[in-house]
Amino acid sequence: MGQSEPKILRMANEMSSFKWEDAPQEDLYSVCVHCGFCLEVCPTYLETGDENESPRGRVYVIKEADKGNLELDEAVTGPVENCLDCRACETVCPSGVQVGSLIEQTRGQIYFQNQEMTNQSSGGTPAKRTLEKLFLRGIFPHPKRLRSIGKLTRLYQRSGLKYVVDKTGLAQMLPKHLQEMQAVMPSVEAKFALESLPPVIEAEGTRKATAMLFTGCVMDVMFSKINKATARVCTKNGIEVHVPKRQVCCGALQVHAGDRVQARKLARTNIDVFFQSGVDYVVINAAGCGSSMKEYAELFRDDPEYRHKAEKFSESVKDISELLIQVGLRPPQGRVERDITYQDACHLCHAQKIRAQPRQVLQSIPGLNLIEMSESDYCCGSAGIYNFTHPDMSGKLLNRKMGNIPSDVDGIAVGNPGCMMQLKVGAYRQGMSLEVLHTIELLDLAYQKEESRVERY
Ligand code: SF4
Ligand code: SF4
C-alpha cells in the first residue's frame, strides 16, 4: 500500500454499502449474540432509551449496512456518529465484540462517502467538514503550526488581552462551550516539552528500562508541564527517557473522525521514529493517545509493509502508570496532604484495561487520601472532540459525572488531557473549587517535596 493510499472499491461483497477499503469486518460484528448486557453501561442508550443508540443497535446497523440491507445514510451514520467510542460496552461484552473498532471502521466509510459527495457537490463544503479537515489535516499533524498556535495563546493569556475579553463581555460572543473552555484553559508554558527537553535524559540510579516519551500534539501545547513531570518521574524510577524530535501526533482524533488515511500517515512516522530510537518502550500520559497507539496493529491490518512493525510498536506502548508499576514504582517520601478522587478515563480503563496501576501510584503518595467516587468509569462526555460536536449529550454526561464527585475532596486525578479539560469545565459550571490534576503531577510533586527543590526542566 503506497503513501498516497488511493481509495479502492471493495470487490469482496458487492451488495455491501461499505464500498471502500478498510471496511468493518464480518468477523467483528458476527460474534454479537444480541444478549444486551452492554445496554446498561452505554451512556448514549441510558440517556435516550433508544436501541439504535446502544452498542447492540450500532452493531446491528453496521451488519445490515455491510449486508446491503441498509444504505450508508442517517439510519447508520446517526448511531455511529453519536457513539462516544468510550468502549464501556467492550468491558461487559461476553462475546468480546470490538465495538470501538467497528465504529471507527464505519466512520472511515462515512468519511470516504462524505469526501465523494463533497467532490461531486457544487454547493461547497459543509462547515463541520471544513473545520475537521483544518484541524485534523492542517494543524494537529504539524508540530510547528501547533507550537505557533500555542505561542499565540500564551501571548493572549499574558498580554492582558484575555483579561479585556473577559471583562468587556466579548467572550460572551463565543459559543457557550468555547466560552467555558477559554475560561478554564491552563496557562500555556513558554517552552513545550518536545522543544525544551534534552534528546536523552539519564535514569537516576540503576537503569531499568529505556523509553521514548510521547509528547502528543495538543497535550504538549496545553499541558507541557505534565510531559515534563512525566520525564522527571520516569528518571526517578530508573527509566532513561528519550525525546525524539521527529515524533508527531498519534492520529487518535483522525481515527475517531474516520480519517484513517491521515492517521496511518502519522502512525508510520511514529513507528519509524520508535525503531530508530532503539528504546524498550513508548511511554505516554494521555489515555486516548495510548489506546490509539496500542491499536496501530489494527490500523495496518492490510498493510504488509507496516503490519508487523505496527504489532511490535503497539506491544511497546505503555501508559505511564502501567510502566511505573511494571518496572517497580519507587514510593515517594514527600508528603502531599490532599483529599483526591480518581476518574477512570474511558481509554485507560475500558480500552487499555488499566485500573489498578493509577490507584497504586496515588496510594503510594504519603499524606494523599484517595476517596473513590461512584461510577468512576462512566464517560465524562469529553470523548475526543465529542464535547464540541455533541454538546447536549456531552453536557448531560458531565452533569452526571460532577454529581458523583465526593463532597469531601479538593481534587480529581485523571490520566487523560481531554477528561481534564472536561472536568475543569464541569467544576467551573457548577462553581466547585476543585483542582483537576493528572495522576503523574501528584507523584511528581511528592518526589519534588523529598528534596524541597524546584523543577529542573
Ligand atoms: S454485550 Fe456484546 S454480544 Fe451482547 S449485545 Fe452487546 S455487543 Fe452483542
Ligand atoms: S462505545 Fe460507549 S457510547 Fe459507543 S456503543 Fe459502546 S458504550 Fe455506547
Short mmCIF file of C-alpha atoms and ligand atoms in Angstrom, two decimals:
data_model
loop_
_atom_site.label_atom_id
_atom_site.label_comp_id
_atom_site.label_asym_id
_atom_site.label_seq_id
_atom_site.Cartn_x
_atom_site.Cartn_y
_atom_site.Cartn_z
CA MET A 1 0.00 0.00 0.00
CA GLY A 2 1.60 3.29 -1.06
CA GLN A 3 1.81 6.56 0.85
CA SER A 4 -0.99 8.21 -1.16
CA GLU A 5 -3.41 5.34 -0.42
CA PRO A 6 -5.94 5.67 -3.27
CA LYS A 7 -9.49 4.78 -2.26
CA ILE A 8 -10.03 1.26 -3.57
CA LEU A 9 -13.51 -0.08 -4.09
CA ARG A 10 -14.03 -3.37 -2.27
CA MET A 11 -14.89 -6.28 -4.50
CA ALA A 12 -15.45 -8.91 -1.79
CA ASN A 13 -19.10 -8.10 -1.16
CA GLU A 14 -20.75 -6.21 -3.98
CA MET A 15 -24.02 -5.81 -2.06
CA SER A 16 -22.33 -4.02 0.83
CA SER A 17 -22.97 -0.34 1.48
CA PHE A 18 -19.33 -0.16 2.58
CA LYS A 19 -17.68 0.42 -0.76
CA TRP A 20 -14.21 1.47 0.24
CA GLU A 21 -11.11 -0.22 1.59
CA ASP A 22 -10.61 -0.88 5.31
CA ALA A 23 -14.33 -1.60 5.86
CA PRO A 24 -15.84 -3.14 9.04
CA GLN A 25 -15.04 -6.84 9.17
CA GLU A 26 -17.70 -9.52 9.36
CA ASP A 27 -15.73 -11.47 11.95
CA LEU A 28 -16.03 -8.47 14.29
CA TYR A 29 -19.81 -7.95 14.09
CA SER A 30 -20.85 -11.57 13.61
CA VAL A 31 -19.81 -12.54 17.16
CA CYS A 32 -22.54 -10.37 18.72
CA VAL A 33 -25.12 -12.71 20.30
CA HIS A 34 -27.63 -9.89 20.98
CA CYS A 35 -27.59 -10.59 24.73
CA GLY A 36 -27.98 -6.90 25.63
CA PHE A 37 -25.56 -6.94 28.59
CA CYS A 38 -23.96 -3.86 27.04
CA LEU A 39 -27.13 -1.77 27.20
CA GLU A 40 -26.91 -1.00 30.89
CA VAL A 41 -23.43 0.54 30.62
CA CYS A 42 -23.83 2.53 27.40
CA PRO A 43 -24.15 6.25 28.21
CA THR A 44 -25.98 7.17 24.99
CA TYR A 45 -28.50 4.36 25.46
CA LEU A 46 -29.04 5.20 29.12
CA GLU A 47 -29.69 8.84 28.20
CA THR A 48 -32.01 8.18 25.25
CA GLY A 49 -33.52 4.73 25.85
CA ASP A 50 -33.21 4.24 22.09
CA GLU A 51 -31.98 0.82 20.93
CA ASN A 52 -30.32 2.46 17.92
CA GLU A 53 -28.17 4.44 20.34
CA SER A 54 -27.00 1.26 22.09
CA PRO A 55 -23.97 -0.94 21.33
CA ARG A 56 -26.24 -3.79 20.20
CA GLY A 57 -28.18 -1.43 17.94
CA ARG A 58 -25.00 0.00 16.47
CA VAL A 59 -23.52 -3.41 15.77
CA TYR A 60 -26.81 -4.37 14.11
CA VAL A 61 -26.97 -1.37 11.75
CA ILE A 62 -23.31 -1.87 10.82
CA LYS A 63 -24.03 -5.51 9.98
CA GLU A 64 -27.13 -4.58 7.96
CA ALA A 65 -25.17 -1.95 6.03
CA ASP A 66 -22.48 -4.49 5.23
CA LYS A 67 -25.12 -6.95 4.03
CA GLY A 68 -26.55 -4.23 1.79
CA ASN A 69 -29.87 -4.09 3.68
CA LEU A 70 -29.25 -0.51 4.81
CA GLU A 71 -27.82 2.41 2.85
CA LEU A 72 -24.99 4.39 4.37
CA ASP A 73 -27.43 7.15 5.30
CA GLU A 74 -28.81 8.71 8.50
CA ALA A 75 -30.09 5.34 9.78
CA VAL A 76 -26.46 4.20 10.01
CA THR A 77 -24.46 7.41 10.23
CA GLY A 78 -26.59 8.81 13.10
CA PRO A 79 -25.99 5.98 15.62
CA VAL A 80 -22.35 5.63 14.53
CA GLU A 81 -21.58 9.36 14.83
CA ASN A 82 -23.43 9.61 18.17
CA CYS A 83 -21.26 6.90 19.74
CA LEU A 84 -18.74 8.21 22.27
CA ASP A 85 -16.27 5.44 21.37
CA CYS A 86 -15.92 5.08 25.15
CA ARG A 87 -15.67 1.25 24.98
CA ALA A 88 -17.71 0.73 28.16
CA CYS A 89 -19.66 -1.89 26.19
CA GLU A 90 -16.46 -3.83 25.47
CA THR A 91 -15.77 -4.17 29.20
CA VAL A 92 -19.00 -6.10 29.78
CA CYS A 93 -19.47 -7.89 26.46
CA PRO A 94 -19.25 -11.68 26.97
CA SER A 95 -18.51 -12.26 23.28
CA GLY A 96 -15.65 -9.80 23.04
CA VAL A 97 -17.28 -7.67 20.35
CA GLN A 98 -14.86 -4.87 19.45
CA VAL A 99 -17.49 -2.17 19.17
CA GLY A 100 -14.88 0.61 19.09
CA SER A 101 -13.11 -0.88 16.07
CA LEU A 102 -16.42 -1.39 14.26
CA ILE A 103 -17.42 2.22 14.95
CA GLU A 104 -14.06 3.59 13.80
CA GLN A 105 -14.00 1.47 10.64
CA THR A 106 -17.56 2.54 9.80
CA ARG A 107 -16.62 6.17 10.34
CA GLY A 108 -13.85 5.55 7.81
CA GLN A 109 -16.52 4.55 5.28
CA ILE A 110 -18.61 7.62 6.14
CA TYR A 111 -15.51 9.78 5.72
CA PHE A 112 -14.87 8.37 2.22
CA GLN A 113 -18.53 8.81 1.29
CA ASN A 114 -18.52 12.42 2.52
CA GLN A 115 -15.37 13.07 0.51
CA GLU A 116 -17.03 11.72 -2.62
CA MET A 117 -20.18 13.75 -2.02
CA THR A 118 -18.10 16.87 -1.43
CA ASN A 119 -16.20 16.29 -4.65
CA GLN A 120 -19.46 15.87 -6.57
CA SER A 121 -21.21 18.77 -4.88
CA SER A 122 -21.22 22.24 -6.40
CA GLY A 123 -22.55 23.75 -3.21
CA GLY A 124 -19.29 23.88 -1.29
CA THR A 125 -18.11 22.01 1.79
CA PRO A 126 -20.24 21.97 4.94
CA ALA A 127 -18.66 23.94 7.78
CA LYS A 128 -18.16 20.90 10.05
CA ARG A 129 -16.17 19.02 7.42
CA THR A 130 -14.07 22.09 6.62
CA LEU A 131 -13.27 22.59 10.30
CA GLU A 132 -12.47 18.91 10.79
CA LYS A 133 -10.17 18.97 7.79
CA LEU A 134 -8.48 22.14 9.00
CA PHE A 135 -7.72 20.69 12.44
CA LEU A 136 -7.18 17.02 11.60
CA ARG A 137 -5.05 17.57 8.49
CA GLY A 138 -3.95 21.19 8.64
CA ILE A 139 -2.98 21.69 12.28
CA PHE A 140 -2.66 18.64 14.56
CA PRO A 141 -0.21 16.73 12.32
CA HIS A 142 2.17 19.73 12.14
CA PRO A 143 4.12 20.33 15.37
CA LYS A 144 5.44 23.73 14.21
CA ARG A 145 1.96 25.05 13.43
CA LEU A 146 0.68 23.75 16.75
CA ARG A 147 3.54 25.40 18.60
CA SER A 148 2.81 28.70 16.83
CA ILE A 149 -0.83 28.49 17.95
CA GLY A 150 0.37 27.69 21.47
CA LYS A 151 2.65 30.72 21.49
CA LEU A 152 -0.16 32.98 20.27
CA THR A 153 -2.39 31.56 23.00
CA ARG A 154 0.30 32.31 25.59
CA LEU A 155 0.55 35.88 24.26
CA TYR A 156 -3.24 36.18 24.51
CA GLN A 157 -3.17 34.91 28.10
CA ARG A 158 -0.27 37.04 29.29
CA SER A 159 -0.65 40.30 27.36
CA GLY A 160 -3.83 41.28 29.19
CA LEU A 161 -5.96 40.64 26.10
CA LYS A 162 -7.71 37.72 27.79
CA TYR A 163 -8.49 39.97 30.76
CA VAL A 164 -10.00 42.58 28.41
CA VAL A 165 -12.02 39.93 26.55
CA ASP A 166 -13.36 38.56 29.85
CA LYS A 167 -14.14 41.96 31.38
CA THR A 168 -15.78 43.54 28.33
CA GLY A 169 -18.06 40.57 27.76
CA LEU A 170 -16.52 39.86 24.34
CA ALA A 171 -16.14 36.23 25.42
CA GLN A 172 -19.95 36.03 25.56
CA MET A 173 -19.97 36.13 21.76
CA LEU A 174 -18.34 32.70 21.62
CA PRO A 175 -20.45 29.51 21.67
CA LYS A 176 -21.09 28.51 25.31
CA HIS A 177 -18.72 25.55 25.32
CA LEU A 178 -15.86 27.63 23.85
CA GLN A 179 -16.51 30.35 26.44
CA GLU A 180 -16.12 27.78 29.20
CA MET A 181 -13.06 26.21 27.60
CA GLN A 182 -11.27 29.53 27.35
CA ALA A 183 -12.20 30.31 30.96
CA VAL A 184 -10.57 27.11 32.28
CA MET A 185 -7.72 26.83 29.78
CA PRO A 186 -4.40 26.15 31.53
CA SER A 187 -1.56 28.67 31.19
CA VAL A 188 0.48 27.82 28.13
CA GLU A 189 4.16 27.39 29.01
CA ALA A 190 6.94 29.38 27.32
CA LYS A 191 8.70 26.20 26.14
CA PHE A 192 6.99 22.97 25.15
CA ALA A 193 8.44 19.64 26.27
CA LEU A 194 9.28 18.48 22.76
CA GLU A 195 11.46 21.53 22.12
CA SER A 196 12.90 22.04 25.60
CA LEU A 197 13.67 18.55 26.91
CA PRO A 198 17.11 17.14 26.03
CA PRO A 199 17.09 14.28 23.48
CA VAL A 200 18.18 11.80 26.18
CA ILE A 201 17.70 12.13 29.95
CA GLU A 202 19.62 9.63 32.05
CA ALA A 203 17.91 7.44 34.61
CA GLU A 204 18.69 8.04 38.28
CA GLY A 205 20.40 5.05 39.87
CA THR A 206 20.34 1.70 38.12
CA ARG A 207 18.82 1.87 34.65
CA LYS A 208 15.82 -0.46 34.48
CA ALA A 209 14.49 0.47 31.04
CA THR A 210 14.65 2.97 28.21
CA ALA A 211 11.54 4.71 26.88
CA MET A 212 10.59 7.20 24.21
CA LEU A 213 8.47 9.93 25.80
CA PHE A 214 5.50 10.53 23.53
CA THR A 215 4.64 14.21 23.94
CA GLY A 216 1.47 14.35 21.80
CA CYS A 217 0.05 17.29 19.87
CA VAL A 218 -2.50 19.24 21.93
CA MET A 219 -1.06 17.64 25.07
CA ASP A 220 2.29 19.36 24.63
CA VAL A 221 0.74 22.74 23.89
CA MET A 222 -1.84 22.78 26.68
CA PHE A 223 -0.20 20.50 29.24
CA SER A 224 3.54 20.51 28.52
CA LYS A 225 4.21 20.71 32.26
CA ILE A 226 2.67 17.21 32.56
CA ASN A 227 5.02 15.93 29.87
CA LYS A 228 7.94 17.41 31.79
CA ALA A 229 6.64 15.87 35.03
CA THR A 230 6.37 12.51 33.26
CA ALA A 231 10.02 12.73 32.20
CA ARG A 232 11.10 13.54 35.78
CA VAL A 233 9.04 10.71 37.26
CA CYS A 234 10.48 8.24 34.75
CA THR A 235 14.07 9.11 35.60
CA LYS A 236 13.27 8.85 39.33
CA ASN A 237 12.18 5.29 38.63
CA GLY A 238 15.23 4.18 36.69
CA ILE A 239 13.82 4.82 33.22
CA GLU A 240 16.10 6.54 30.71
CA VAL A 241 13.95 8.96 28.74
CA HIS A 242 14.43 9.60 25.02
CA VAL A 243 12.66 12.54 23.37
CA PRO A 244 12.93 12.11 19.58
CA LYS A 245 12.12 15.43 17.95
CA ARG A 246 10.61 13.88 14.80
CA GLN A 247 7.66 12.29 16.60
CA VAL A 248 4.22 13.52 15.53
CA CYS A 249 0.57 13.44 16.67
CA CYS A 250 -0.64 9.85 17.29
CA GLY A 251 -3.62 10.08 14.91
CA ALA A 252 -6.29 9.23 17.51
CA LEU A 253 -8.55 12.15 16.64
CA GLN A 254 -8.20 11.32 12.94
CA VAL A 255 -9.22 7.70 13.61
CA HIS A 256 -12.22 8.86 15.65
CA ALA A 257 -13.27 11.15 12.79
CA GLY A 258 -12.84 8.39 10.18
CA ASP A 259 -9.75 9.87 8.52
CA ARG A 260 -7.77 6.64 8.67
CA VAL A 261 -5.52 7.59 5.75
CA GLN A 262 -4.14 10.60 7.62
CA ALA A 263 -3.93 8.55 10.83
CA ARG A 264 -1.78 5.94 9.07
CA LYS A 265 0.48 8.63 7.69
CA LEU A 266 1.15 9.88 11.23
CA ALA A 267 1.46 6.37 12.63
CA ARG A 268 4.13 5.43 10.07
CA THR A 269 6.27 8.36 11.20
CA ASN A 270 5.92 7.42 14.88
CA ILE A 271 6.70 3.76 14.19
CA ASP A 272 9.83 4.71 12.22
CA VAL A 273 10.95 7.13 14.94
CA PHE A 274 10.48 4.45 17.61
CA PHE A 275 12.58 1.86 15.79
CA GLN A 276 15.29 4.43 15.04
CA SER A 277 15.43 5.29 18.76
CA GLY A 278 16.17 1.71 19.74
CA VAL A 279 14.35 2.07 23.09
CA ASP A 280 12.39 -0.58 25.01
CA TYR A 281 9.10 1.30 25.35
CA VAL A 282 6.96 4.21 24.26
CA VAL A 283 5.70 5.91 27.42
CA ILE A 284 2.61 8.03 27.27
CA ASN A 285 0.48 10.02 29.71
CA ALA A 286 -2.63 10.60 27.55
CA ALA A 287 -5.07 7.68 27.67
CA GLY A 288 -6.65 8.46 24.30
CA CYS A 289 -3.29 8.56 22.52
CA GLY A 290 -2.03 5.45 24.32
CA SER A 291 -5.11 3.48 23.39
CA SER A 292 -4.84 4.56 19.77
CA MET A 293 -1.15 3.65 19.58
CA LYS A 294 -1.84 0.25 21.10
CA GLU A 295 -4.20 -0.25 18.16
CA TYR A 296 -1.77 0.69 15.38
CA ALA A 297 -1.63 -3.02 14.53
CA GLU A 298 -5.32 -2.92 13.60
CA LEU A 299 -4.83 0.26 11.59
CA PHE A 300 -2.24 -1.54 9.44
CA ARG A 301 -4.01 -4.89 9.21
CA ASP A 302 -3.99 -4.71 5.37
CA ASP A 303 -0.50 -3.25 5.01
CA PRO A 304 2.12 -5.98 4.53
CA GLU A 305 4.97 -3.49 4.92
CA TYR A 306 3.90 -1.99 8.25
CA ARG A 307 1.66 -4.62 9.85
CA HIS A 308 4.44 -6.48 11.64
CA LYS A 309 6.25 -3.29 12.68
CA ALA A 310 2.95 -1.88 13.98
CA GLU A 311 2.37 -5.00 16.08
CA LYS A 312 5.83 -4.66 17.66
CA PHE A 313 5.28 -0.95 18.21
CA SER A 314 1.87 -1.46 19.85
CA GLU A 315 3.31 -4.06 22.23
CA SER A 316 5.87 -1.48 23.36
CA VAL A 317 3.38 1.29 24.16
CA LYS A 318 2.83 1.77 27.90
CA ASP A 319 0.75 4.19 29.86
CA ILE A 320 2.99 5.94 32.40
CA SER A 321 1.20 4.31 35.37
CA GLU A 322 1.47 0.90 33.71
CA LEU A 323 5.20 1.28 33.07
CA LEU A 324 5.95 2.55 36.58
CA ILE A 325 4.27 -0.44 38.20
CA GLN A 326 5.89 -2.79 35.70
CA VAL A 327 9.45 -1.61 36.43
CA GLY A 328 8.75 -1.33 40.17
CA LEU A 329 7.48 2.02 41.44
CA ARG A 330 9.79 3.75 43.92
CA PRO A 331 7.44 5.07 46.62
CA PRO A 332 7.98 8.80 47.15
CA GLN A 333 8.92 10.17 50.57
CA GLY A 334 7.47 13.68 50.18
CA ARG A 335 4.00 14.26 51.63
CA VAL A 336 1.09 15.59 49.58
CA GLU A 337 -1.74 16.30 52.01
CA ARG A 338 -4.71 16.16 49.67
CA ASP A 339 -8.14 14.52 49.53
CA ILE A 340 -8.31 13.24 45.97
CA THR A 341 -10.83 11.26 43.96
CA TYR A 342 -9.87 9.37 40.81
CA GLN A 343 -11.68 9.42 37.47
CA ASP A 344 -11.07 6.40 35.21
CA ALA A 345 -10.55 7.78 31.69
CA CYS A 346 -12.51 5.52 29.30
CA HIS A 347 -9.49 4.93 27.09
CA LEU A 348 -7.47 3.85 30.10
CA CYS A 349 -9.95 1.58 31.92
CA HIS A 350 -12.10 0.26 29.06
CA ALA A 351 -9.74 0.39 26.08
CA GLN A 352 -6.46 -0.44 27.86
CA LYS A 353 -7.87 -2.29 30.91
CA ILE A 354 -5.74 -0.16 33.22
CA ARG A 355 -7.50 0.48 36.53
CA ALA A 356 -5.25 -0.69 39.37
CA GLN A 357 -1.97 0.97 38.38
CA PRO A 358 -3.03 4.66 38.63
CA ARG A 359 -4.60 3.90 42.02
CA GLN A 360 -1.40 2.19 43.15
CA VAL A 361 0.53 5.30 42.13
CA LEU A 362 -1.82 7.56 44.10
CA GLN A 363 -1.84 5.26 47.13
CA SER A 364 1.97 5.30 47.22
CA ILE A 365 1.98 9.05 47.99
CA PRO A 366 2.32 9.79 51.72
CA GLY A 367 -0.47 12.04 53.02
CA LEU A 368 -2.71 11.57 49.98
CA ASN A 369 -6.19 10.35 50.85
CA LEU A 370 -7.77 8.57 47.86
CA ILE A 371 -11.57 8.71 48.03
CA GLU A 372 -13.34 6.64 45.37
CA MET A 373 -16.29 8.14 43.50
CA SER A 374 -19.35 6.26 42.22
CA GLU A 375 -19.34 5.45 38.51
CA SER A 376 -15.68 6.43 38.19
CA ASP A 377 -15.51 4.58 34.85
CA TYR A 378 -18.60 6.26 33.34
CA CYS A 379 -17.71 8.61 30.46
CA CYS A 380 -17.44 12.29 31.43
CA GLY A 381 -18.58 13.35 27.95
CA SER A 382 -15.24 14.58 26.66
CA ALA A 383 -14.62 11.74 24.17
CA GLY A 384 -12.12 13.40 21.84
CA ILE A 385 -13.99 16.29 20.23
CA TYR A 386 -17.44 14.91 21.13
CA ASN A 387 -17.95 17.77 23.59
CA PHE A 388 -17.76 20.16 20.62
CA THR A 389 -19.72 18.05 18.11
CA HIS A 390 -22.41 16.83 20.56
CA PRO A 391 -22.57 19.48 23.31
CA ASP A 392 -26.04 18.45 24.57
CA MET A 393 -25.24 14.79 25.20
CA SER A 394 -21.77 15.70 26.45
CA GLY A 395 -23.30 18.20 28.91
CA LYS A 396 -25.70 15.59 30.30
CA LEU A 397 -22.84 13.16 30.90
CA LEU A 398 -20.75 15.87 32.52
CA ASN A 399 -23.59 16.75 34.91
CA ARG A 400 -23.88 13.10 35.91
CA LYS A 401 -20.13 12.92 36.45
CA MET A 402 -19.98 16.06 38.59
CA GLY A 403 -22.88 14.74 40.66
CA ASN A 404 -20.73 11.75 41.57
CA ILE A 405 -17.75 13.75 42.82
CA PRO A 406 -17.50 13.16 46.60
CA SER A 407 -18.18 16.35 48.55
CA ASP A 408 -15.10 15.95 50.76
CA VAL A 409 -12.39 16.03 48.06
CA ASP A 410 -10.33 19.01 46.93
CA GLY A 411 -9.07 17.50 43.70
CA ILE A 412 -9.70 14.99 40.91
CA ALA A 413 -6.89 12.92 39.43
CA VAL A 414 -7.22 11.61 35.89
CA GLY A 415 -4.90 10.26 33.19
CA ASN A 416 -6.13 11.98 30.06
CA PRO A 417 -5.94 15.64 28.96
CA GLY A 418 -9.38 15.67 27.28
CA CYS A 419 -11.03 14.49 30.51
CA MET A 420 -9.02 17.08 32.45
CA MET A 421 -10.43 19.91 30.33
CA GLN A 422 -13.96 18.49 30.53
CA LEU A 423 -13.82 18.12 34.32
CA LYS A 424 -12.43 21.65 34.64
CA VAL A 425 -15.45 22.86 32.66
CA GLY A 426 -17.72 20.80 34.95
CA ALA A 427 -16.22 22.34 38.09
CA TYR A 428 -16.42 25.84 36.55
CA ARG A 429 -20.04 25.34 35.51
CA GLN A 430 -21.07 24.21 38.97
CA GLY A 431 -18.94 26.70 40.90
CA MET A 432 -16.97 23.92 42.62
CA SER A 433 -13.49 24.73 43.93
CA LEU A 434 -11.83 21.57 42.69
CA GLU A 435 -8.38 21.19 41.21
CA VAL A 436 -8.16 18.80 38.26
CA LEU A 437 -4.76 17.13 38.10
CA HIS A 438 -3.00 14.45 36.14
CA THR A 439 -2.13 11.46 38.34
CA ILE A 440 1.52 11.89 37.48
CA GLU A 441 1.57 15.53 38.61
CA LEU A 442 0.79 14.37 42.15
CA LEU A 443 3.56 11.76 42.10
CA ASP A 444 5.99 14.32 40.69
CA LEU A 445 5.06 16.74 43.45
CA ALA A 446 5.73 14.08 46.08
CA TYR A 447 9.19 13.41 44.61
CA GLN A 448 9.97 17.12 44.49
CA LYS A 449 8.95 17.50 48.12
CA GLU A 450 11.57 14.90 49.07
CA GLU A 451 14.25 17.37 48.15
CA SER A 452 12.37 20.66 48.57
CA ARG A 453 13.67 21.73 45.22
CA VAL A 454 12.23 23.27 42.09
CA GLU A 455 11.77 21.62 38.71
CA ARG A 456 14.91 21.17 36.62
CA TYR A 457 13.19 21.31 33.23
S1 SF4 B 1 -22.90 -7.41 25.11
FE1 SF4 B 1 -21.74 -7.92 23.24
S2 SF4 B 1 -22.74 -9.77 22.45
FE2 SF4 B 1 -24.18 -8.84 23.92
S3 SF4 B 1 -25.48 -7.48 22.64
FE3 SF4 B 1 -23.81 -6.21 23.41
S4 SF4 B 1 -22.27 -6.29 21.78
FE4 SF4 B 1 -23.68 -8.00 21.40
S1 SF4 B 2 -18.53 2.83 22.79
FE1 SF4 B 2 -19.68 3.79 24.51
S2 SF4 B 2 -21.25 5.08 23.52
FE2 SF4 B 2 -20.46 3.67 21.95
S3 SF4 B 2 -21.82 1.93 21.97
FE3 SF4 B 2 -20.15 1.40 23.38
S4 SF4 B 2 -20.83 2.08 25.41
FE4 SF4 B 2 -22.19 3.06 23.89
#
